[in-house]
């Protein structure tokens, strides 16, 4: 089992920044990476970015490239999502998920989500 707890969401004006955190506990050694996802009201959940531990490769959604950055603190078992130049369309509940896929991403453990609201 892996437990994930997100934090750092809130209300920000367009053009502002937020940093989300995802603290992992439990059998974190069983994971191969982490991902951030988001779901806006009435829309399907979409991937924001994924990171694989081996090699540190990342894969960003086109909509956030150049604005969002994923990083990790191994000592704290925490992954961060730095979000800059936020837009109203970034408003969503953001979730982190643990990737347990060895040969391809497979997100199995999920956090409870944190709300991000960007006002225009």
PDB file of C-alpha atoms in Angstrom:
ATOM      1  CA  UNK A   1       0.000   0.000   0.000  1.00  0.00           C
ATOM      2  CA  UNK A   2       1.050   3.547  -0.768  1.00  0.00           C
ATOM      3  CA  UNK A   3      -0.634   6.531   0.808  1.00  0.00           C
ATOM      4  CA  UNK A   4      -0.594   9.910  -0.907  1.00  0.00           C
ATOM      5  CA  UNK A   5      -1.543  13.261   0.564  1.00  0.00           C
ATOM      6  CA  UNK A   6      -1.732  16.384  -1.572  1.00  0.00           C
ATOM      7  CA  UNK A   7      -1.539  19.922  -0.277  1.00  0.00           C
ATOM      8  CA  UNK A   8      -0.908  23.423  -1.485  1.00  0.00           C
ATOM      9  CA  UNK A   9      -4.033  24.169  -3.442  1.00  0.00           C
ATOM     10  CA  UNK A  10      -5.908  27.410  -3.134  1.00  0.00           C
ATOM     11  CA  UNK A  11      -7.236  30.480  -4.852  1.00  0.00           C
ATOM     12  CA  UNK A  12      -4.905  32.535  -6.983  1.00  0.00           C
ATOM     13  CA  UNK A  13      -5.282  35.248  -9.583  1.00  0.00           C
ATOM     14  CA  UNK A  14      -4.442  34.614 -13.191  1.00  0.00           C
ATOM     15  CA  UNK A  15      -0.724  34.948 -13.755  1.00  0.00           C
ATOM     16  CA  UNK A  16       0.050  33.822 -10.229  1.00  0.00           C
ATOM     17  CA  UNK A  17       1.804  30.745  -8.908  1.00  0.00           C
ATOM     18  CA  UNK A  18       1.140  27.831  -6.613  1.00  0.00           C
ATOM     19  CA  UNK A  19       3.182  24.864  -5.511  1.00  0.00           C
ATOM     20  CA  UNK A  20       1.425  21.609  -4.858  1.00  0.00           C
ATOM     21  CA  UNK A  21       2.941  18.889  -2.715  1.00  0.00           C
ATOM     22  CA  UNK A  22       2.313  15.165  -2.701  1.00  0.00           C
ATOM     23  CA  UNK A  23       3.672  13.350   0.334  1.00  0.00           C
ATOM     24  CA  UNK A  24       3.988   9.602  -0.062  1.00  0.00           C
ATOM     25  CA  UNK A  25       4.171   6.975   2.652  1.00  0.00           C
ATOM     26  CA  UNK A  26       3.966   3.222   2.892  1.00  0.00           C
ATOM     27  CA  UNK A  27       5.570   0.954   0.288  1.00  0.00           C
ATOM     28  CA  UNK A  28       7.011   3.746  -1.805  1.00  0.00           C
ATOM     29  CA  UNK A  29       9.797   1.422  -2.943  1.00  0.00           C
ATOM     30  CA  UNK A  30       7.182  -0.402  -4.993  1.00  0.00           C
ATOM     31  CA  UNK A  31       6.599   2.632  -7.203  1.00  0.00           C
ATOM     32  CA  UNK A  32       8.255   3.516 -10.498  1.00  0.00           C
ATOM     33  CA  UNK A  33       7.169   7.113 -10.670  1.00  0.00           C
ATOM     34  CA  UNK A  34       4.483   9.627  -9.885  1.00  0.00           C
ATOM     35  CA  UNK A  35       1.967  11.615 -11.809  1.00  0.00           C
ATOM     36  CA  UNK A  36      -0.139  14.698 -11.399  1.00  0.00           C
ATOM     37  CA  UNK A  37      -3.636  14.734 -12.820  1.00  0.00           C
ATOM     38  CA  UNK A  38      -6.459  17.226 -12.759  1.00  0.00           C
ATOM     39  CA  UNK A  39     -10.188  17.207 -13.215  1.00  0.00           C
ATOM     40  CA  UNK A  40     -12.262  20.288 -13.894  1.00  0.00           C
ATOM     41  CA  UNK A  41     -16.023  20.358 -13.295  1.00  0.00           C
ATOM     42  CA  UNK A  42     -17.859  18.537 -16.040  1.00  0.00           C
ATOM     43  CA  UNK A  43     -14.655  17.361 -17.677  1.00  0.00           C
ATOM     44  CA  UNK A  44     -12.723  14.140 -17.753  1.00  0.00           C
ATOM     45  CA  UNK A  45      -9.641  13.694 -15.655  1.00  0.00           C
ATOM     46  CA  UNK A  46      -6.489  14.518 -17.587  1.00  0.00           C
ATOM     47  CA  UNK A  47      -2.832  13.939 -17.005  1.00  0.00           C
ATOM     48  CA  UNK A  48      -0.759  17.010 -16.215  1.00  0.00           C
ATOM     49  CA  UNK A  49       2.689  15.471 -15.918  1.00  0.00           C
ATOM     50  CA  UNK A  50       4.325  12.177 -15.102  1.00  0.00           C
ATOM     51  CA  UNK A  51       7.799  11.432 -13.844  1.00  0.00           C
ATOM     52  CA  UNK A  52       9.606   8.128 -13.821  1.00  0.00           C
ATOM     53  CA  UNK A  53      12.160   7.518 -11.095  1.00  0.00           C
ATOM     54  CA  UNK A  54      14.557   5.713 -13.390  1.00  0.00           C
ATOM     55  CA  UNK A  55      16.308   8.393 -15.361  1.00  0.00           C
ATOM     56  CA  UNK A  56      13.980  11.088 -14.130  1.00  0.00           C
ATOM     57  CA  UNK A  57      12.119  11.319 -17.437  1.00  0.00           C
ATOM     58  CA  UNK A  58       9.096  13.582 -17.460  1.00  0.00           C
ATOM     59  CA  UNK A  59       6.129  13.941 -19.751  1.00  0.00           C
ATOM     60  CA  UNK A  60       4.104  17.131 -19.625  1.00  0.00           C
ATOM     61  CA  UNK A  61       0.743  17.851 -21.143  1.00  0.00           C
ATOM     62  CA  UNK A  62       1.042  20.409 -23.935  1.00  0.00           C
ATOM     63  CA  UNK A  63      -1.272  22.761 -22.050  1.00  0.00           C
ATOM     64  CA  UNK A  64       1.178  23.151 -19.164  1.00  0.00           C
ATOM     65  CA  UNK A  65       4.559  22.913 -20.859  1.00  0.00           C
ATOM     66  CA  UNK A  66       6.780  25.809 -19.935  1.00  0.00           C
ATOM     67  CA  UNK A  67       4.548  26.791 -17.019  1.00  0.00           C
ATOM     68  CA  UNK A  68       4.487  23.766 -14.702  1.00  0.00           C
ATOM     69  CA  UNK A  69       7.460  21.889 -13.281  1.00  0.00           C
ATOM     70  CA  UNK A  70       7.511  18.602 -11.414  1.00  0.00           C
ATOM     71  CA  UNK A  71      10.245  17.855  -8.912  1.00  0.00           C
ATOM     72  CA  UNK A  72      10.933  15.475  -6.081  1.00  0.00           C
ATOM     73  CA  UNK A  73      12.580  15.417  -2.681  1.00  0.00           C
ATOM     74  CA  UNK A  74      13.699  11.867  -2.064  1.00  0.00           C
ATOM     75  CA  UNK A  75      14.489  12.476   1.584  1.00  0.00           C
ATOM     76  CA  UNK A  76      10.929  13.600   2.204  1.00  0.00           C
ATOM     77  CA  UNK A  77       9.245  11.160  -0.183  1.00  0.00           C
ATOM     78  CA  UNK A  78       7.520  14.172  -1.641  1.00  0.00           C
ATOM     79  CA  UNK A  79       6.803  15.239  -5.191  1.00  0.00           C
ATOM     80  CA  UNK A  80       6.046  18.852  -6.028  1.00  0.00           C
ATOM     81  CA  UNK A  81       4.228  20.568  -8.834  1.00  0.00           C
ATOM     82  CA  UNK A  82       5.299  24.164  -9.315  1.00  0.00           C
ATOM     83  CA  UNK A  83       2.650  25.985 -11.289  1.00  0.00           C
ATOM     84  CA  UNK A  84       3.478  29.373 -12.754  1.00  0.00           C
ATOM     85  CA  UNK A  85       1.603  31.738 -15.048  1.00  0.00           C
ATOM     86  CA  UNK A  86      -1.641  30.170 -13.984  1.00  0.00           C
ATOM     87  CA  UNK A  87      -4.696  30.581 -16.170  1.00  0.00           C
ATOM     88  CA  UNK A  88      -8.405  30.301 -15.335  1.00  0.00           C
ATOM     89  CA  UNK A  89      -8.500  27.107 -17.392  1.00  0.00           C
ATOM     90  CA  UNK A  90      -6.076  25.532 -14.902  1.00  0.00           C
ATOM     91  CA  UNK A  91      -8.884  25.539 -12.348  1.00  0.00           C
ATOM     92  CA  UNK A  92      -9.461  21.956 -11.269  1.00  0.00           C
ATOM     93  CA  UNK A  93      -9.000  19.434  -8.525  1.00  0.00           C
ATOM     94  CA  UNK A  94      -5.429  18.211  -8.743  1.00  0.00           C
ATOM     95  CA  UNK A  95      -4.512  14.661  -7.815  1.00  0.00           C
ATOM     96  CA  UNK A  96      -1.223  12.894  -7.481  1.00  0.00           C
ATOM     97  CA  UNK A  97      -0.962   9.218  -8.260  1.00  0.00           C
ATOM     98  CA  UNK A  98       1.695   6.592  -7.747  1.00  0.00           C
ATOM     99  CA  UNK A  99       2.921   4.752 -10.813  1.00  0.00           C
ATOM    100  CA  UNK A 100       3.432   1.060 -10.145  1.00  0.00           C
ATOM    101  CA  UNK A 101       4.044   0.080 -13.738  1.00  0.00           C
ATOM    102  CA  UNK A 102       7.434  -1.457 -14.402  1.00  0.00           C
ATOM    103  CA  UNK A 103       7.267  -1.516 -18.214  1.00  0.00           C
ATOM    104  CA  UNK A 104       4.787   1.293 -18.675  1.00  0.00           C
ATOM    105  CA  UNK A 105       2.932   3.749 -16.514  1.00  0.00           C
ATOM    106  CA  UNK A 106       0.177   2.311 -14.375  1.00  0.00           C
ATOM    107  CA  UNK A 107      -1.288   4.672 -11.837  1.00  0.00           C
ATOM    108  CA  UNK A 108      -2.773   2.692  -8.996  1.00  0.00           C
ATOM    109  CA  UNK A 109      -2.656   4.703  -5.776  1.00  0.00           C
ATOM    110  CA  UNK A 110      -4.332   8.104  -5.645  1.00  0.00           C
ATOM    111  CA  UNK A 111      -4.452  11.002  -3.265  1.00  0.00           C
ATOM    112  CA  UNK A 112      -7.610  12.757  -2.191  1.00  0.00           C
ATOM    113  CA  UNK A 113      -7.038  15.789  -4.371  1.00  0.00           C
ATOM    114  CA  UNK A 114      -6.504  19.476  -3.751  1.00  0.00           C
ATOM    115  CA  UNK A 115      -8.541  22.281  -5.272  1.00  0.00           C
ATOM    116  CA  UNK A 116      -6.856  24.901  -7.417  1.00  0.00           C
ATOM    117  CA  UNK A 117      -8.929  27.891  -8.438  1.00  0.00           C
ATOM    118  CA  UNK A 118      -7.568  30.560 -10.749  1.00  0.00           C
ATOM    119  CA  UNK A 119      -9.575  33.756 -10.973  1.00  0.00           C
ATOM    120  CA  UNK A 120      -9.513  35.993 -14.016  1.00  0.00           C
TER     121      UNK A 120
END
